[in-house]
Each structure stands twice: as C-alpha cells, then as structure tokens.
Tab-separated table of C-alpha atoms in Angstrom:
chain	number	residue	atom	x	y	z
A	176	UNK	CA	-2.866	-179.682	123.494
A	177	UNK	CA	-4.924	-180.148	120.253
A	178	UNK	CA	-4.280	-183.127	119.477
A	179	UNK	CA	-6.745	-185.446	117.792
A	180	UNK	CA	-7.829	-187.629	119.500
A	181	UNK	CA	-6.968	-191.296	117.768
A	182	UNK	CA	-7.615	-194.911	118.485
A	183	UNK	CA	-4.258	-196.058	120.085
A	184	UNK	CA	-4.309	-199.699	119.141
A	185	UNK	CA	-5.883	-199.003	115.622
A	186	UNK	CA	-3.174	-196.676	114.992
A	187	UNK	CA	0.045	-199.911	115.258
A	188	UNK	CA	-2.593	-201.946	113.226
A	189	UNK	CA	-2.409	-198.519	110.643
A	190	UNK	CA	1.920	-198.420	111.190
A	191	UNK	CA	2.251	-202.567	110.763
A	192	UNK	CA	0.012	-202.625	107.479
A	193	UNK	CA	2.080	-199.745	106.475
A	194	UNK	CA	5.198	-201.131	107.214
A	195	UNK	CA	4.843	-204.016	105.168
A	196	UNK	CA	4.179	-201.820	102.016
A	197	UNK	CA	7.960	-200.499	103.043
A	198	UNK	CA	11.081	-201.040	100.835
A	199	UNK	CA	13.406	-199.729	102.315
A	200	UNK	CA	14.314	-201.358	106.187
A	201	UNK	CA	11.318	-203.242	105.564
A	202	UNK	CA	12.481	-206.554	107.477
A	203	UNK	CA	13.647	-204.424	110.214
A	204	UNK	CA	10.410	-202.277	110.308
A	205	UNK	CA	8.443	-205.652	110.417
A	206	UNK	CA	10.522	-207.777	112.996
A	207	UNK	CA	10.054	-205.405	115.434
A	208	UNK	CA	6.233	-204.846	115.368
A	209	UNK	CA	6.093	-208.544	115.216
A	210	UNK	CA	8.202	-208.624	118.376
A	211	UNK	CA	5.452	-206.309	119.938
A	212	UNK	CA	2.725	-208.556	119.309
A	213	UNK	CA	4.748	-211.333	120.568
A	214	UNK	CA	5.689	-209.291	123.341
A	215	UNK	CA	1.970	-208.440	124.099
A	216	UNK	CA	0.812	-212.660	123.855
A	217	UNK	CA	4.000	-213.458	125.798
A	218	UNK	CA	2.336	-211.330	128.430
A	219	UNK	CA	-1.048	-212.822	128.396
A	220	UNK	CA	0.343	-216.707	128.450
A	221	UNK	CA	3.261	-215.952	131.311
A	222	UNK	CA	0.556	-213.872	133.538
A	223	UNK	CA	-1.964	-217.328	132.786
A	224	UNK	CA	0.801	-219.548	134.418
A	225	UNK	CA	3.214	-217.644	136.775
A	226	UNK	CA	0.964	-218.270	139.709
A	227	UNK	CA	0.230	-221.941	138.804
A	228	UNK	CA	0.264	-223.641	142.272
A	229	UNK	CA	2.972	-226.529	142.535
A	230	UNK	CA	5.040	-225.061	139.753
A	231	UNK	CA	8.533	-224.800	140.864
A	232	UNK	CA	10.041	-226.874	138.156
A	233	UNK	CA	11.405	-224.199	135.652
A	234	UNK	CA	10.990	-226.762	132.844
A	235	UNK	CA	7.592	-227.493	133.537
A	236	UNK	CA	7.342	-223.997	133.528
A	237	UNK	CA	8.672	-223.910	129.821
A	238	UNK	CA	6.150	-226.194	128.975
A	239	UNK	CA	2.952	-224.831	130.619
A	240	UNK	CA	4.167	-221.491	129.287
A	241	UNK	CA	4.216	-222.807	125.452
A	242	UNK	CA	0.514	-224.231	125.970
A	243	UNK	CA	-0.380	-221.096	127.387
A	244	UNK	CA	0.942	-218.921	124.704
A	245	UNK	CA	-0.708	-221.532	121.974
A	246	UNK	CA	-4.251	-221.633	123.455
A	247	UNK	CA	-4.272	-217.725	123.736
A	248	UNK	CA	-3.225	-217.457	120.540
A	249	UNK	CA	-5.640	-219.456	118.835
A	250	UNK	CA	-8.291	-218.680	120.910
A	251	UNK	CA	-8.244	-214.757	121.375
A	252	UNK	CA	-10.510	-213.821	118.916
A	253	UNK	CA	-13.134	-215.771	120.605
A	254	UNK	CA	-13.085	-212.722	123.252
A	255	UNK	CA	-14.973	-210.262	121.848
A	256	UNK	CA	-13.071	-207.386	123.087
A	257	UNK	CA	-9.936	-207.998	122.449
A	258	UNK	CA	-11.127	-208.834	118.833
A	259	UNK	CA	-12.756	-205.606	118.757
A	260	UNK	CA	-9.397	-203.737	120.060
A	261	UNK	CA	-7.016	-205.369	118.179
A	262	UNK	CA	-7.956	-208.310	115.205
A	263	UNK	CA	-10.969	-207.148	113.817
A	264	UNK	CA	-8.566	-203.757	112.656
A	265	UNK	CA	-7.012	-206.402	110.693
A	266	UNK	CA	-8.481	-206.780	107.039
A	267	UNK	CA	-8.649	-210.659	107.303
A	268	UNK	CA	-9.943	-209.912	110.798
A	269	UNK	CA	-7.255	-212.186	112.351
A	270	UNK	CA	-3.604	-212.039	113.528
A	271	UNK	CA	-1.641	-210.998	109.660
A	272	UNK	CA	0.041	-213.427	108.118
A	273	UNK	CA	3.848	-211.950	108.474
A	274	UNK	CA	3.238	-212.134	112.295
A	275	UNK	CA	2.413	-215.975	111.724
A	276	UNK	CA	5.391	-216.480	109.253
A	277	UNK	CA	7.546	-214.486	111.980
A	278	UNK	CA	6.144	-216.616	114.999
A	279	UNK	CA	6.357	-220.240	113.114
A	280	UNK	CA	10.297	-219.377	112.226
A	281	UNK	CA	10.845	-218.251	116.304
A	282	UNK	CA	9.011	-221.451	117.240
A	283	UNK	CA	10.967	-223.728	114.825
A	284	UNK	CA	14.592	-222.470	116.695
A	285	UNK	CA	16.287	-225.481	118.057
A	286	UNK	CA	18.006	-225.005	121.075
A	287	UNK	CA	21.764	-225.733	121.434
A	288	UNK	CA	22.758	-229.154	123.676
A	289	UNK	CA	24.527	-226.285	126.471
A	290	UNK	CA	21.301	-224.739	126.732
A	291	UNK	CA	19.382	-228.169	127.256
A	292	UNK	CA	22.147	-228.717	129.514
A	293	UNK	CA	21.649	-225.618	132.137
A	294	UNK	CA	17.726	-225.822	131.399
A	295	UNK	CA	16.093	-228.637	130.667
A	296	UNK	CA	18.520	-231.482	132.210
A	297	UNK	CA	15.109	-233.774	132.451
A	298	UNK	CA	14.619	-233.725	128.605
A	299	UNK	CA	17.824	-234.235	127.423
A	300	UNK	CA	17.132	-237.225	125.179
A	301	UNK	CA	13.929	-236.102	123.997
A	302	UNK	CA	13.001	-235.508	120.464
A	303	UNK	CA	13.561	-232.451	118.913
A	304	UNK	CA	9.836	-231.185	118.642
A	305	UNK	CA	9.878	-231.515	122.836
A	306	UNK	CA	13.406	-229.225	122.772
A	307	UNK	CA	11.386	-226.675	120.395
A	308	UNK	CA	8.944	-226.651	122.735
A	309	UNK	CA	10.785	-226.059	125.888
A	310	UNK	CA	12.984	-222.983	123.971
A	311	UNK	CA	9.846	-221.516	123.383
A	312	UNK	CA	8.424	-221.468	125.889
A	313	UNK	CA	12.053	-220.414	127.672
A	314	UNK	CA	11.664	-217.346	125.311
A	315	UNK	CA	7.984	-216.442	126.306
A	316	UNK	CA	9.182	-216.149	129.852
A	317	UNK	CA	12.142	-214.307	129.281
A	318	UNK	CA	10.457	-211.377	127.196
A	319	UNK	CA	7.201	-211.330	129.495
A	320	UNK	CA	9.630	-210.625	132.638
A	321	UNK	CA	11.048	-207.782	130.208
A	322	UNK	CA	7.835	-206.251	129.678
A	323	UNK	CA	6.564	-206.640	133.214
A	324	UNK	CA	9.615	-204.549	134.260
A	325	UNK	CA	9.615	-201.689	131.778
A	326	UNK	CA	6.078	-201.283	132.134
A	327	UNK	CA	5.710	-200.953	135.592
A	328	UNK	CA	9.308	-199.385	135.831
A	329	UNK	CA	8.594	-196.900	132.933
A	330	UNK	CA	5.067	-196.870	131.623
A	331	UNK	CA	2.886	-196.919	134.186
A	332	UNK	CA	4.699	-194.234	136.179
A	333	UNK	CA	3.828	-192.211	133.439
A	334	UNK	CA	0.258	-193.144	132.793
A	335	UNK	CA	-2.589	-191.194	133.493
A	336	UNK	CA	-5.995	-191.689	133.417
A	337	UNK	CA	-8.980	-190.072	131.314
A	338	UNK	CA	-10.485	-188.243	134.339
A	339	UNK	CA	-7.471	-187.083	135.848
A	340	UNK	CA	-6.195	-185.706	132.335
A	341	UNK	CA	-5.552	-181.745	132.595
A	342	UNK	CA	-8.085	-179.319	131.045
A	343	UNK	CA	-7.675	-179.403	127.285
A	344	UNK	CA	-5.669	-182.726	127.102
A	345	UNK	CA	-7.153	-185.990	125.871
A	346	UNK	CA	-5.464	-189.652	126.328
A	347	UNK	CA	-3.873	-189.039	122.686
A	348	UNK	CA	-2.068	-186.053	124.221
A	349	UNK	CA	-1.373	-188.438	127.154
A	350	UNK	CA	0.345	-191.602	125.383
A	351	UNK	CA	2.373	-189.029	122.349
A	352	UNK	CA	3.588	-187.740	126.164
A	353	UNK	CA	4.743	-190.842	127.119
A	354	UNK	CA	6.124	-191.884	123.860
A	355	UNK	CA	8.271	-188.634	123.517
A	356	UNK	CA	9.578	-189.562	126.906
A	357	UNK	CA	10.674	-193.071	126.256
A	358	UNK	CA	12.293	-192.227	123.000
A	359	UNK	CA	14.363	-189.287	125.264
A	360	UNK	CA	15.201	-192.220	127.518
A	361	UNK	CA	16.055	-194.623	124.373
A	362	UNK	CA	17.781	-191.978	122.859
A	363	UNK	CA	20.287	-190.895	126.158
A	364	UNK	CA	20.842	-194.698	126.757
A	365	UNK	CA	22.469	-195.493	123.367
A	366	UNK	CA	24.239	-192.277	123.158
A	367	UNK	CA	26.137	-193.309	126.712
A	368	UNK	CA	26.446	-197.035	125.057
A	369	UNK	CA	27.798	-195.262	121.873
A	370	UNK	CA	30.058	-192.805	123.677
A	371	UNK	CA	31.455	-196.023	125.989
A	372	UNK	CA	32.773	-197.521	123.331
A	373	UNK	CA	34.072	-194.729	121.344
A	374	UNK	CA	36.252	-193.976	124.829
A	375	UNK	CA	37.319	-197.380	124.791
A	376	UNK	CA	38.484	-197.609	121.387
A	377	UNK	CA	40.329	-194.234	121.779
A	378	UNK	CA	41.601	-196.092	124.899
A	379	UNK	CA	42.886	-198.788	123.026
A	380	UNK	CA	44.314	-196.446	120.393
A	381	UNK	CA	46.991	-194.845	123.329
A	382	UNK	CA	43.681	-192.393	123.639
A	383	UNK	CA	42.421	-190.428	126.414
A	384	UNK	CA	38.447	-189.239	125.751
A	385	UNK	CA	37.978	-187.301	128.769
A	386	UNK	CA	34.493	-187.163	130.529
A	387	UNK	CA	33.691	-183.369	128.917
A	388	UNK	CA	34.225	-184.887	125.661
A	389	UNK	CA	32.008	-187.983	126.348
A	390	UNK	CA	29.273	-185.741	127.880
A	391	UNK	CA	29.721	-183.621	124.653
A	392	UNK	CA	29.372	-186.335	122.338
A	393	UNK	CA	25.997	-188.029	124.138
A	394	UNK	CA	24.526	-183.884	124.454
A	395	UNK	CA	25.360	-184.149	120.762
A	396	UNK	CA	24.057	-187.698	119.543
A	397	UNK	CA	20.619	-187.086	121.870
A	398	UNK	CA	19.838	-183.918	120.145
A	399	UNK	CA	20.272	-184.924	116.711
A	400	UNK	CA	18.049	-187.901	117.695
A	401	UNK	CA	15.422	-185.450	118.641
A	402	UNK	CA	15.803	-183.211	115.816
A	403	UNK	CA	13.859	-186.199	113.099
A	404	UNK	CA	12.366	-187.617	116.425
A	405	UNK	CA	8.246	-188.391	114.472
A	406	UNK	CA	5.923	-189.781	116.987
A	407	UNK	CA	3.791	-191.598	114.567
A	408	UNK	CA	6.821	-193.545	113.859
A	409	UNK	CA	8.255	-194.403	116.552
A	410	UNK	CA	7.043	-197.347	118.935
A	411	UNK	CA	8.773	-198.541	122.217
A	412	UNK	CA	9.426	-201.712	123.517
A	413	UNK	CA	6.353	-203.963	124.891
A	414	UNK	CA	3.961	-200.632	123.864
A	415	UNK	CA	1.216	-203.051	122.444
A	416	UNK	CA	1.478	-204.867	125.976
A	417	UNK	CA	1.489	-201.676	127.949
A	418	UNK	CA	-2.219	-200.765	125.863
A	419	UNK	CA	-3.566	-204.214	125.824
A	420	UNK	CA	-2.687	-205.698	129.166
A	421	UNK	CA	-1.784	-202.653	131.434
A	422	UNK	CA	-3.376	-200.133	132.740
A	423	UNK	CA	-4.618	-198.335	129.519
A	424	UNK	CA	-7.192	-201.602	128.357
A	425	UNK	CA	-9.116	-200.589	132.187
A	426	UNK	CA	-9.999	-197.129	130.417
A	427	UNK	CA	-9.858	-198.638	126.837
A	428	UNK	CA	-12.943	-200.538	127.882
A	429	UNK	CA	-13.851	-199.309	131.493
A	430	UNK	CA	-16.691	-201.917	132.423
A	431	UNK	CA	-14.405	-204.758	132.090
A	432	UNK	CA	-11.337	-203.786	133.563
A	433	UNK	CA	-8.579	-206.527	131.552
A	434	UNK	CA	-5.569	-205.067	132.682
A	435	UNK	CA	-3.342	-208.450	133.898
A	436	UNK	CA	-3.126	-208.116	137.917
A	437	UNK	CA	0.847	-208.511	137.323
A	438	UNK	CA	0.417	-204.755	135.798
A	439	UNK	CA	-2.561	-202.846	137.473
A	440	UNK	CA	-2.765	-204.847	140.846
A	441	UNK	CA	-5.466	-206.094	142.189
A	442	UNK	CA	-7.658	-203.140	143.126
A	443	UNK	CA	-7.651	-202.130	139.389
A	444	UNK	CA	-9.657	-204.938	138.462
A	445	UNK	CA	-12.812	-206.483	137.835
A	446	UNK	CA	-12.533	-209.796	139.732
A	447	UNK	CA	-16.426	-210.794	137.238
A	448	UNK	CA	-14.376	-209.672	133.983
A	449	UNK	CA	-12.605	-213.168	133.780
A	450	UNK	CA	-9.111	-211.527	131.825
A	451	UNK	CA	-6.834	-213.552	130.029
A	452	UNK	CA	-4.839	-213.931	133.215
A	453	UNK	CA	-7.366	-216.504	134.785
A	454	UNK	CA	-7.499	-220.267	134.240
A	455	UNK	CA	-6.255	-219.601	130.581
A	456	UNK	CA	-7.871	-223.556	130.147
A	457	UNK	CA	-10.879	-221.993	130.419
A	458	UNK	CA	-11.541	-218.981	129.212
A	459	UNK	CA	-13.676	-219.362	126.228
C-alpha cells in the first residue's frame, strides 16, 4: 500500500537510459533490456503470422516471421499509441540506438551448415543474406513461444485489473507484486540449479551432499537473494511483452483493447481496434 503510482512502461524507458550511463556490468545491464524489447517485437511479428492460413512449411514460416518482425519494426511508430506508450519516452522519440546496434549484430548471425541442414533443407545453396534471414526469423519464433508461455503460465495468473484492485492498492502496487514474485521464483530456480551441481561435483569428488544439506543450501542462497532484492532494478523475462502486448496494454489504454489474442483471448478484445496482431501488411 502507498505506493506511487508510476507509469510502468516509462519507468524501463527511465532503467534502459540509465543503464547505458552504467560502468560497471554495463554490457550485461544493456543486452538484457535489449533482449526485452526484442522479446516484446518478437511477440508482435510471431502473433502477425502464426495463424497465416496455408503455412505449414516451418521455413516459410522463418521467412514470413523476419518480414513480420521488419515491417513492425519500422512501422510502429506510425501507431499512435504505441508511440505514445513506449517511443515517444525516448529522447530521439524512436527505438535508441544501442537497441539498433544490438538488433543489426543478432540479425547479421550466420547460421551453421547443421542448422541449415535440420531447418531449412530447401535453402541450402542459397546465399548467405537468405540463411541470415531464415536464422532470424528461426530466433523470432523461438523467443515469442518463450514469452507466450511465461506470460500466460506466470504473468497473467498474477495480473489483476484496475477495478478489481483491493481498497488502497493501485496497479503500481499490483505489477511491484508481481515482480517480487517472479524474482522469488527466479531466485528458488537457480538456487536448485546451483545446489544440483554443487551435489554433483561433491558426487564426483567420492561426496555424498545429502538432501538436508541441499535444501539448506537453496533456503540459504534464496534468502540472501532477497536480502539486496530492489524492485526498481530488477526486470523479468518478456516483462515489456507482458505490458505491451498482454493483458496490462487493455487497461493501459482501455478503449482500444491491444492486448495480442495469443495473450488475452478473444473476449478481451476490441475486434474495431485493429492490434498489431492483424494483417501486419496492413496496418498503417
């Protein structure tokens, strides 16, 4: 309770311009809120395609995807609310230019020849731009899928709207909720993964770890998580996604209802709002 109340997506605009003013971990810090602006376009350009009629060939799937993903892109701030949610909090008004450095290096990736070979059989001999292309858009797919499942799996669940809020709550009280929940759920999973392989190298040593000690070290490893846990700091996985194509963009901007129908279903939506997950040819 009391908490101000704060503009969500403003707020990882604030923590990505800050992050670039960071010395220390500064690649790290900016990576990853690149990924979640890549994560939240993936989103957009796999929702655009994934119920393209006649598309069962996976590598005209790669394809369609990478067009997708391009047109959005370039064409996003045409749409004058998600300019208004998201680019116009950036001072050039426009996606920042370490997010295009970061996304012009993850497009340039070549893919290997076994990759081509379990994927794209059909392009085999084609030139390298078309194998760039077809990784891509691989890639796209792959972390859209990921952040389809952990939102509706984890976010969602958790979600609640403006109007069903308890007295004295407000939605910043609502999503600092839901973050301190995910990072409990980040922070158990790693301590298990850490405390796995600490029993196997003890294992490997002529070791026992028994399961107290395990249990001891992940009580351990969660708390001390906890104890420097700062909300302001800490962002999950696909969280620009979950506000900008889930069900937080319906309240966000409640006469338009954006949300992608492969996150808020159907009866969530405006059917007149024409979202990004229409004919993405022709949106604008």
């Amino acid at each position: 309770k009391n908490i101000e109340e704060i503009d969500q997506v403003g707020s990882f605009v604030d923590f990505y311009l800050r992050s670039i003013l960071i010395s220390s971990n500064k690649k790290t810090l900016l990576d990853n809120n690149n990924k979640q602006i890549f994560s939240m376009l993936s989103c957009f350009a796999f929702d655009s395609v994934s119920t393209t009629k006649g598309t069962t060939n996976s590598q005209e799937l790669f394809l369609l995807t990478n067009t997708a993903f391009q047109h959005i892109y370039d064409n996003l701030f045409m749409r004058e609310e998600y300019h208004n949610l998201l680019l116009s909090k950036f001072p050039a008004k426009t996606w920042p230019s370490n997010f295009v450095l970061f996304l012009e290096s993850f497009k340039d990736e070549i893919p290997t020849i076994k990759w081509l070979n379990l994927n794209a059989k059909n392009y085999k001999t084609s030139d390298v731009s078309m194998h760039k292309k077809l990784f891509f858009g691989h890639k796209i797919i792959v972390k859209a899928k990921d952040a389809f499942k952990e939102i509706k799996l984890h976010y969602n669940r958790r979600y609640i709207h403006p109007h069903e809020l308890k007295s004295g709550l407000n939605m910043s009280s609502m999503f600092r909720a839901i973050k301190k929940c995910l990072h409990m759920q980040t922070c158990q999973r790693l301590a298990v993964a850490a405390a796995n392989k600490a029993a196997e190298r003890a294992r490997l040593d002529g070791k026992n770890m028994s399961e107290r000690e395990k249990l001891s070290t992940i009580k351990e490893r969660v708390e001390n998580e906890l104890k420097v846990y700062q909300p302001g700091a800490f962002w999950p996985d696909h969280w620009l996604a979950f506000l900008m194509c889930g069900l937080p963009v319906n309240d966000f901007i409640p006469s338009r209802k954006l949300g992608l129908i492969s996150l808020v279903g159907v009866e969530k939506r405006d059917e007149d709002a024409k979202p990004l997950s229409k004919n993405c040819a022709s949106f604008f």
